[in-house]
Coordinates of C-alpha atoms and ligand atoms in Angstrom, one line a residue:
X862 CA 128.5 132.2 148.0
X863 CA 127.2 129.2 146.5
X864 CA 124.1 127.4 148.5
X865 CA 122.6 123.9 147.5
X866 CA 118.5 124.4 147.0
X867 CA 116.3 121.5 147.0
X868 CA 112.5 121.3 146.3
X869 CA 110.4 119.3 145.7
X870 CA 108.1 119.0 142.7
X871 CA 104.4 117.5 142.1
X872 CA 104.2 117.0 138.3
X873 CA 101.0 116.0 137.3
X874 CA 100.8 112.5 135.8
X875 CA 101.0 113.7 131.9
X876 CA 104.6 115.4 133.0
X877 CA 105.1 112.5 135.0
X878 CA 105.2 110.9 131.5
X879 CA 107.1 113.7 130.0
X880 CA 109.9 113.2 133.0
X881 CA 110.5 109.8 132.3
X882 CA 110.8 110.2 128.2
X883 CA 113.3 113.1 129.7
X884 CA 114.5 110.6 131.7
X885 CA 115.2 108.2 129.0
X886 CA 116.5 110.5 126.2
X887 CA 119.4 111.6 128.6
X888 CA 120.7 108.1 128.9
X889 CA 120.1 107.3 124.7
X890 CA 122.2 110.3 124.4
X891 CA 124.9 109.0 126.7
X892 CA 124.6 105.6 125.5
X893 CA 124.6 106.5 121.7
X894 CA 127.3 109.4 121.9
X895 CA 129.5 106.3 124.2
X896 CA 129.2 104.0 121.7
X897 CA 130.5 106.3 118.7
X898 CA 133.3 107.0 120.9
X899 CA 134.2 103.4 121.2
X900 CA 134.2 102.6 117.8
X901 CA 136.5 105.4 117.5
X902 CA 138.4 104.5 120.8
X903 CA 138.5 100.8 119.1
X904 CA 139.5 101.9 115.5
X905 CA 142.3 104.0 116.5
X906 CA 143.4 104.4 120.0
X907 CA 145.6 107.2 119.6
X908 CA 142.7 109.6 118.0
X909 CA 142.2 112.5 120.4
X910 CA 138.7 112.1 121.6
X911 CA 135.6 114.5 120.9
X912 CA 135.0 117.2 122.9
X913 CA 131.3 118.8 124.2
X914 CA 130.8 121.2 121.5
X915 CA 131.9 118.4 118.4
X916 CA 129.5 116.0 120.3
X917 CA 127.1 118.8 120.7
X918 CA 127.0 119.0 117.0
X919 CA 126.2 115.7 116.3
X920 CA 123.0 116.1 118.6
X921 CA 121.4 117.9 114.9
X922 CA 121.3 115.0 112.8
X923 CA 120.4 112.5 116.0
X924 CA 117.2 114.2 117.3
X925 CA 116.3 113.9 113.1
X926 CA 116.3 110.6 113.4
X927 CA 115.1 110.0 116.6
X928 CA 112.1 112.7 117.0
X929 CA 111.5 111.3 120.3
X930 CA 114.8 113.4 121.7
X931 CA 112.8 117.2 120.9
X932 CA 110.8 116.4 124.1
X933 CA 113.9 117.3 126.1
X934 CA 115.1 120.2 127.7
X935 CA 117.8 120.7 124.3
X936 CA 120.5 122.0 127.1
X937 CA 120.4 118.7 129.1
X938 CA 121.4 117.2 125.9
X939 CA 124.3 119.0 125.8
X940 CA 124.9 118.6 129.6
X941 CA 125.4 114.9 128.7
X942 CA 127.7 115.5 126.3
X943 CA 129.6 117.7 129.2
X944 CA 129.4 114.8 131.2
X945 CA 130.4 112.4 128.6
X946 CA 133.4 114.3 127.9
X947 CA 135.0 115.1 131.2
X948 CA 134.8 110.7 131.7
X949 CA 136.8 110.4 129.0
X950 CA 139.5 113.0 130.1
X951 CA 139.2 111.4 133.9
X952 CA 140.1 108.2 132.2
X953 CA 143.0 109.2 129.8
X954 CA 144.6 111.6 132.2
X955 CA 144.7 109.2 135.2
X956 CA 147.4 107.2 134.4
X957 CA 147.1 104.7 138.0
X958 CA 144.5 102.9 135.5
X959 CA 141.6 103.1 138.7
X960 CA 139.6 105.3 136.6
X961 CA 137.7 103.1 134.3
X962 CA 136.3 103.7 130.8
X963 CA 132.5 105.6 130.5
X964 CA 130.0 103.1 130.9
X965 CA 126.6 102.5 129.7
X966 CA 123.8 103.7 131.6
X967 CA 121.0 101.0 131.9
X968 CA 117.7 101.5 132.5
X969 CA 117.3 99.7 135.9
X970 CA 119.2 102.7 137.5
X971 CA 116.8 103.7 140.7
X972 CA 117.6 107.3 140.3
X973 CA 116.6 108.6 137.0
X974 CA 117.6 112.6 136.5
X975 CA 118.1 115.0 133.9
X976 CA 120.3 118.4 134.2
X977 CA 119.4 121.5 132.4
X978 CA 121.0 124.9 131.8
X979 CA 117.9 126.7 130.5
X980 CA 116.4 129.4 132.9
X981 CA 113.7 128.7 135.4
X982 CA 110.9 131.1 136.2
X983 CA 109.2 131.3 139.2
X984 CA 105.4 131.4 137.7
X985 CA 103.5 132.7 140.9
X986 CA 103.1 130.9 144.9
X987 CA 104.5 127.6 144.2
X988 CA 104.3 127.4 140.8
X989 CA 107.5 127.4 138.8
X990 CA 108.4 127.1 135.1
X991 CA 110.4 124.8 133.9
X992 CA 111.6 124.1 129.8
X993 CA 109.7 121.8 128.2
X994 CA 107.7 120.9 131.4
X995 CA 105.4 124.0 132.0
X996 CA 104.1 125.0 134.9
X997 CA 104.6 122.5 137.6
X998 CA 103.4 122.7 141.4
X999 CA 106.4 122.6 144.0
X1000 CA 106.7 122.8 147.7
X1001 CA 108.3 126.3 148.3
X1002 CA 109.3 129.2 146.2
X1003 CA 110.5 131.5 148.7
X1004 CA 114.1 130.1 148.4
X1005 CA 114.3 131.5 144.7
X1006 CA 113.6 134.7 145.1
X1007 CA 115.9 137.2 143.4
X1008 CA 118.5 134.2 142.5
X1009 CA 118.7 133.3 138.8
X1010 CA 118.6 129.5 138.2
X1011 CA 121.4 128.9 135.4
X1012 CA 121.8 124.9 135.5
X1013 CA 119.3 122.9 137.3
X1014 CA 118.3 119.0 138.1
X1015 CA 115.3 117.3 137.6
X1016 CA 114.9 114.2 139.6
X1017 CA 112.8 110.8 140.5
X1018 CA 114.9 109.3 143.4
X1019 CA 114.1 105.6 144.7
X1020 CA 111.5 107.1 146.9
X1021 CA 109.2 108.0 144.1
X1022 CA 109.3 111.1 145.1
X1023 CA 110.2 113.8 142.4
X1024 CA 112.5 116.6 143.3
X1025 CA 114.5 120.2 141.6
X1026 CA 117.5 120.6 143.1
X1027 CA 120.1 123.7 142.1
X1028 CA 123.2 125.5 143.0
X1029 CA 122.2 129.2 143.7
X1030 CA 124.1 132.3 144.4
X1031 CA 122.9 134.2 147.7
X1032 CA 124.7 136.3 149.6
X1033 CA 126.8 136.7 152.4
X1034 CA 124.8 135.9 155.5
X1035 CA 124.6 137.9 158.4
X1036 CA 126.7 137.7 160.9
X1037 CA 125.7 136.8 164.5
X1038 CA 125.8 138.8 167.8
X1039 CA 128.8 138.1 169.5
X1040 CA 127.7 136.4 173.0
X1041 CA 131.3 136.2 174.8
X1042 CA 130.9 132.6 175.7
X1043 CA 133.1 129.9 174.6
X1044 CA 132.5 126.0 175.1
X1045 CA 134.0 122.8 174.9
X1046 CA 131.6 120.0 173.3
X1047 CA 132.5 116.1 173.6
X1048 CA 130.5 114.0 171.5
X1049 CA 128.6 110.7 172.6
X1050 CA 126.4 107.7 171.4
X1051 CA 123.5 107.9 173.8
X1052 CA 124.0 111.9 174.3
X1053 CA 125.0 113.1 171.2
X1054 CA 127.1 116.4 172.5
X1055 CA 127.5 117.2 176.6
X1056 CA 128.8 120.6 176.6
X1057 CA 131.6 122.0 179.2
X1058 CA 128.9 123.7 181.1
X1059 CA 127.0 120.8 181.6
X1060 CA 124.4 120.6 179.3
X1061 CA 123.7 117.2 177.4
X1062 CA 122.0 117.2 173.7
X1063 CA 120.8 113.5 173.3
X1064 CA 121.3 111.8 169.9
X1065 CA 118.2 111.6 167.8
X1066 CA 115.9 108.4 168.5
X1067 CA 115.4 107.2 164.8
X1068 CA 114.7 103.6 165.9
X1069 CA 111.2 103.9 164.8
X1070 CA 112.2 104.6 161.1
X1071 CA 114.7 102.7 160.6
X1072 CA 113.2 99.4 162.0
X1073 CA 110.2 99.5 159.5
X1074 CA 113.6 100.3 156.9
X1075 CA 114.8 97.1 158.3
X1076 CA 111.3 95.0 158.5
X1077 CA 110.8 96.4 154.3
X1078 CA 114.4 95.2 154.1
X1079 CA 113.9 91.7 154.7
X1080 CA 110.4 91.9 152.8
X1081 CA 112.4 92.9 149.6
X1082 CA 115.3 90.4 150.0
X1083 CA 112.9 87.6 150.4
X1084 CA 110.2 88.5 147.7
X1085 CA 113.2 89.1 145.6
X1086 CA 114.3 85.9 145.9
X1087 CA 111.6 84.1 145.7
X1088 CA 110.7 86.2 142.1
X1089 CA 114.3 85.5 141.1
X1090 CA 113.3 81.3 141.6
X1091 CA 110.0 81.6 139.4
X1092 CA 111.7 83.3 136.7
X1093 CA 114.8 80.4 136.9
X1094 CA 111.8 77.8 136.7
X1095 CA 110.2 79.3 134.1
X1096 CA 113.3 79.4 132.3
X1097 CA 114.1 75.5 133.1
X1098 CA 110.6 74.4 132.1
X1099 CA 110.9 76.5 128.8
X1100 CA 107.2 78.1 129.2
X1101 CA 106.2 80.3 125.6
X1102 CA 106.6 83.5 127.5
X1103 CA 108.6 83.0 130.4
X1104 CA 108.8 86.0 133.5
X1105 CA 111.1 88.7 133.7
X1106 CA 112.6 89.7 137.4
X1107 CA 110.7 92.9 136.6
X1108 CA 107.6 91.7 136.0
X1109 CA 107.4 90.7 139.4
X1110 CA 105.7 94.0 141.5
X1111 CA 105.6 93.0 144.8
X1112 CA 109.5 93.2 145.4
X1113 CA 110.0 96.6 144.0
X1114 CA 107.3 97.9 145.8
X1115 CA 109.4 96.9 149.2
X1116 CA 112.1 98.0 147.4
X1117 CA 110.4 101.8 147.3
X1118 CA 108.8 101.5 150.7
X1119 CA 112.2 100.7 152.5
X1120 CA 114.6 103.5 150.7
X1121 CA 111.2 105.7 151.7
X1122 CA 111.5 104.8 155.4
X1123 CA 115.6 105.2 155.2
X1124 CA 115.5 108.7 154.0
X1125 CA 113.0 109.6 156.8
X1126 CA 115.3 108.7 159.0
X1127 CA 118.1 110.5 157.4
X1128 CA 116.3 113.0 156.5
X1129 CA 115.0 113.9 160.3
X1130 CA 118.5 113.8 162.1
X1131 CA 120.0 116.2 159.7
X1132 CA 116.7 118.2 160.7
X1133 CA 117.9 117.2 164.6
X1134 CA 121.2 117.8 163.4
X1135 CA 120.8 121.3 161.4
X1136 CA 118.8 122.6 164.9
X1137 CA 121.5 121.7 167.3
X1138 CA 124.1 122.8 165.2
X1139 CA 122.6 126.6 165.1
X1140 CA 121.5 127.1 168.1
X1141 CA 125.1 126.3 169.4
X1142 CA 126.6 128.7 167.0
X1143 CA 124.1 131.3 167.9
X1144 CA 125.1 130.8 171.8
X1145 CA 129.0 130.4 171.3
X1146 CA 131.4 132.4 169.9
X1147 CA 134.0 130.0 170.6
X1148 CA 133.2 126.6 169.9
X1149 CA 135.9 123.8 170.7
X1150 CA 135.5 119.9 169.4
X1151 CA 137.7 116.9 169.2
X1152 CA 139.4 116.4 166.0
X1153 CA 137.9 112.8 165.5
X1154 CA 139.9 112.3 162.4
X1155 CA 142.6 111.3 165.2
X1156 CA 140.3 109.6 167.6
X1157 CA 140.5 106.0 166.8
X1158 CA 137.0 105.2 165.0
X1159 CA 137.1 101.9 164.0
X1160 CA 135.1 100.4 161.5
X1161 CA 132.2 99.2 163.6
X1162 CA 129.6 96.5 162.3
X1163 CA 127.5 97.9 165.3
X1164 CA 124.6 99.7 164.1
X1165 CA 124.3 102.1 166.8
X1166 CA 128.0 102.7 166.5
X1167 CA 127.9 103.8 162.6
X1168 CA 124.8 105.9 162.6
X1169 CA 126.8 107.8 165.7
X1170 CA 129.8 107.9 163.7
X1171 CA 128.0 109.5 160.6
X1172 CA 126.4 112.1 163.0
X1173 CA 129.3 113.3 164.2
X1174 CA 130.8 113.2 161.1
X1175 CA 127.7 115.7 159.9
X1176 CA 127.7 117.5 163.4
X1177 CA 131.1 118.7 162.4
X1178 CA 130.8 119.8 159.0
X1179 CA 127.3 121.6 159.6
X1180 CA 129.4 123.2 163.4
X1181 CA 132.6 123.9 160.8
X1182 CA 130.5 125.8 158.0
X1183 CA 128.0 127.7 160.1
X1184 CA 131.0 129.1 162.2
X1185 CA 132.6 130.3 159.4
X1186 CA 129.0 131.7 157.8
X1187 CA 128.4 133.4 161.1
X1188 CA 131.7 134.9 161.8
X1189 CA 132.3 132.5 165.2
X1190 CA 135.2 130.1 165.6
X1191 CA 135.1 126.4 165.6
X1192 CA 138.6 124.5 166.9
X1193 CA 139.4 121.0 166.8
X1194 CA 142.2 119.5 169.8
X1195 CA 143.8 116.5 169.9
X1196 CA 141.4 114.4 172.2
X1197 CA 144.0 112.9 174.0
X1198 CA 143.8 111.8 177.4
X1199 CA 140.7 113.9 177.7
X1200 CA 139.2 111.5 179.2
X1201 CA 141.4 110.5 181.6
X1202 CA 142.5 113.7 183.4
X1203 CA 141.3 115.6 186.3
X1204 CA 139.7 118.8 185.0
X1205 CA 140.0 120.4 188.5
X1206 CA 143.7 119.7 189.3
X1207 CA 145.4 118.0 186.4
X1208 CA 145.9 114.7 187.5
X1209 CA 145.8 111.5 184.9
X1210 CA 144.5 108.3 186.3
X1211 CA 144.2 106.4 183.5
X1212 CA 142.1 105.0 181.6
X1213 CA 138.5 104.1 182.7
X1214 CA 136.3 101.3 181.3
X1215 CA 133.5 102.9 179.1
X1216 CA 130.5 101.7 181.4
X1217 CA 132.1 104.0 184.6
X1218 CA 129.8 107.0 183.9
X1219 CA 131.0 108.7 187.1
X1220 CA 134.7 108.9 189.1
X1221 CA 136.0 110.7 191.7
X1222 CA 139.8 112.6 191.6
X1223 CA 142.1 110.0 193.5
X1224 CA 143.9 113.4 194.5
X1225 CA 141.7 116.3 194.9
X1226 CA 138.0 114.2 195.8
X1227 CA 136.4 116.2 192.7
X1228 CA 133.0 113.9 191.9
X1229 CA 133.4 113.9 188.0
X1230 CA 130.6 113.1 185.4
X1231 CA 132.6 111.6 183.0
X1232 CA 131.0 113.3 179.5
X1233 CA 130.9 116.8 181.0
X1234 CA 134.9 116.2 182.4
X1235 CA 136.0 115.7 179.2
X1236 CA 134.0 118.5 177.7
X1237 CA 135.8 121.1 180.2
X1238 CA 139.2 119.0 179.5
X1239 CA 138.2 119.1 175.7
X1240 CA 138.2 123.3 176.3
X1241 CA 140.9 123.5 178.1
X1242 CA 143.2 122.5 175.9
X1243 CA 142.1 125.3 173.3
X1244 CA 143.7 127.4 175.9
X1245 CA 146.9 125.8 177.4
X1246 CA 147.6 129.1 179.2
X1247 CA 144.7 128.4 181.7
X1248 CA 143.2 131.6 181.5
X1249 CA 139.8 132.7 182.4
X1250 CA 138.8 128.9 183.0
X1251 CA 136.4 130.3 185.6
X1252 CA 133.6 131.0 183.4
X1253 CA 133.0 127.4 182.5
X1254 CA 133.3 125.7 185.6
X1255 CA 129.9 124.0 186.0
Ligands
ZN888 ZN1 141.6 116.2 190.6

């Protein structure tokens, strides 16, 4: 099985240098390599285009003239030209027209990476060796043990922060214990998942976070601005060496500080996220869900509203994958009426306004929590037969 590793790396501040010629060279490639294959694209439209190993060739006489490009990983080179290539097949086999020629990479991108297929040593306790870098300090080795790294990315995202991330073959995991329990799980915005026996799983308070996201936000938009005014008055007043946008600090410092305090955020609710999501696989064998592709979730302005829509999105992937990892059973039912019905006797009345939080059965007088009804409803309907329905009563 294939398993997504990320680390992160510390490079000291003369690889920090090295990284961003890296950096650099990847997008000369692209660009240089892009524009040949316009002129030819240009000159003859009905020329077959170049594939890797022809563009791979040319990299000889480029990295003559341009010395610059032997401070790279050579394979990430050639993983450009990879790149390069498949754009131009995505464009000339997709004949809708949507897919758009290559384009030029500029250098204003926030993310800046490279990807290498050279092999990756692990040098000693958090110490790894990387082509063309040496040695450099990251945050966990433990991960790569006995797993050979064949194609690897370096990268600098928006945070500042530096980071190796890989595909890795590891092996099967384990299966889990089986427990004999099944549960139904209806998903909420203030309670994230109340479970057919009751229990409620709130949804992870990231208000902190995100408002200083939101107060950086604002800092950049109007620092921003007010740089992008100076510059135009500069420009109007013709001064000798009129300012560039860039040369303005202060707004892409807010710019780092804000996409610092929105991956937190993300960051810890997929941590919430990855906890919740285990220990219910660990606890269930059966696990039943709404299928929310079904459920009507409309496009909601609403903050609240679209970070619980992207949980639950998440909460069902990371539920979906770790069932099938662990050898348990996930199921998704039509969440129909779920809401609405009586989990004790059956009976449907209607719809209920979202702020009643608690009903009673006009028929049989069952006092209902509304969350933890539709949980057991939600369960139910994984087994229309109404067997063994006991065990989850509350
Ligand atoms: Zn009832």
């Amino acid at each position: 099985m294939l398993k997504g590793i990320k680390l992160r790396l510390y490079p000291n501040k003369l690889q920090q240098d090295q990284l961003e010629q890296m950096f650099g060279n990847d997008r000369f490639v692209w660009n240089q390599m892009l524009a040949m294959m316009n002129e030819r694209y240009q000159n003859n439209k009905n020329l077959p285009f170049l594939g890797k190993f022809k563009l791979n060739y040319l990299l000889k006489p480029l990295k003559k003239e341009y010395p610059f490009l032997k401070n790279s990983d050579s394979s990430s080179l050639q993983v450009v030209n990879e790149f390069l290539t498949q754009s131009w097949k995505n464009f000339f086999q997709d004949k809708s027209g949507r897919t758009g020629k290559p384009r030029f990479h500029s250098r204003k991108y926030l993310k800046k990476s490279y990807t290498g297929k050279s092999i990756i040593k692990i040098a000693g306790k958090r110490y790894l060796k990387i082509p063309n870098l040496g040695y450099i300090k990251t945050s966990r080795t433990g991960a790569l043990q006995n797993i050979k790294i064949k194609r690897y990315t370096v990268m600098l995202e928006p945070t500042g922060k530096y980071y190796l991330s890989l595909q890795a073959e590891v092996h099967e995991p384990q299966k889990l214990r089986l427990t004999g329990r099944e549960i139904g799980i209806d998903v909420g915005i203030a309670d994230l998942a109340i479970l057919s026996n009751g229990l409620k799983y709130p949804s992870f308070d990231g208000s902190y976070f995100e408002k200083k996201a939101k107060a950086w936000q604002r800092k950049y938009s109007r620092r921003r601005h007010l740089a992008k005014l100076l510059v135009l008055q500069d420009k109007n007043r013709k001064v000798l060496c009129p300012r560039s946008l860039e040369s303005f600090a202060n707004w892409q410092k807010a710019q780092k500080i804000k996409a610092r305090y929105q991956a937190k955020a993300a960051n810890q609710r997929k941590d919430y996220l990855h906890k919740l999501t285990t220990h219910l696989v660990k606890q269930y064998d059966v696990i039943v869900i709404e299928d929310l592709k079904t459920k009507n979730l409309l496009q909601n302005h609403h903050l609240a509203k679209a970070i619980s829509n992207a949980s639950w999105r998440m909460f069902r992937q990371m539920l979906e994958y770790k069932c099938k990892w662990y050898g348990k059973r996930l199921i998704a039912v039509d969440p129909k009426n779920t809401s609405r019905i009586c989990s004790e006797c059956g009976y449907n009345s209607g719809a209920k306004p979202l702020e009643i939080r608690e009903w009673t059965c006009p028929k049989c007088q069952t006092k209902h929590d509304r969350d933890i009804n539709a949980a057991i409803n939600i369960l139910h309907k994984a087994k229309p037969t109404g067997q063994g329905l006991a065990m989850v009563k509350s």
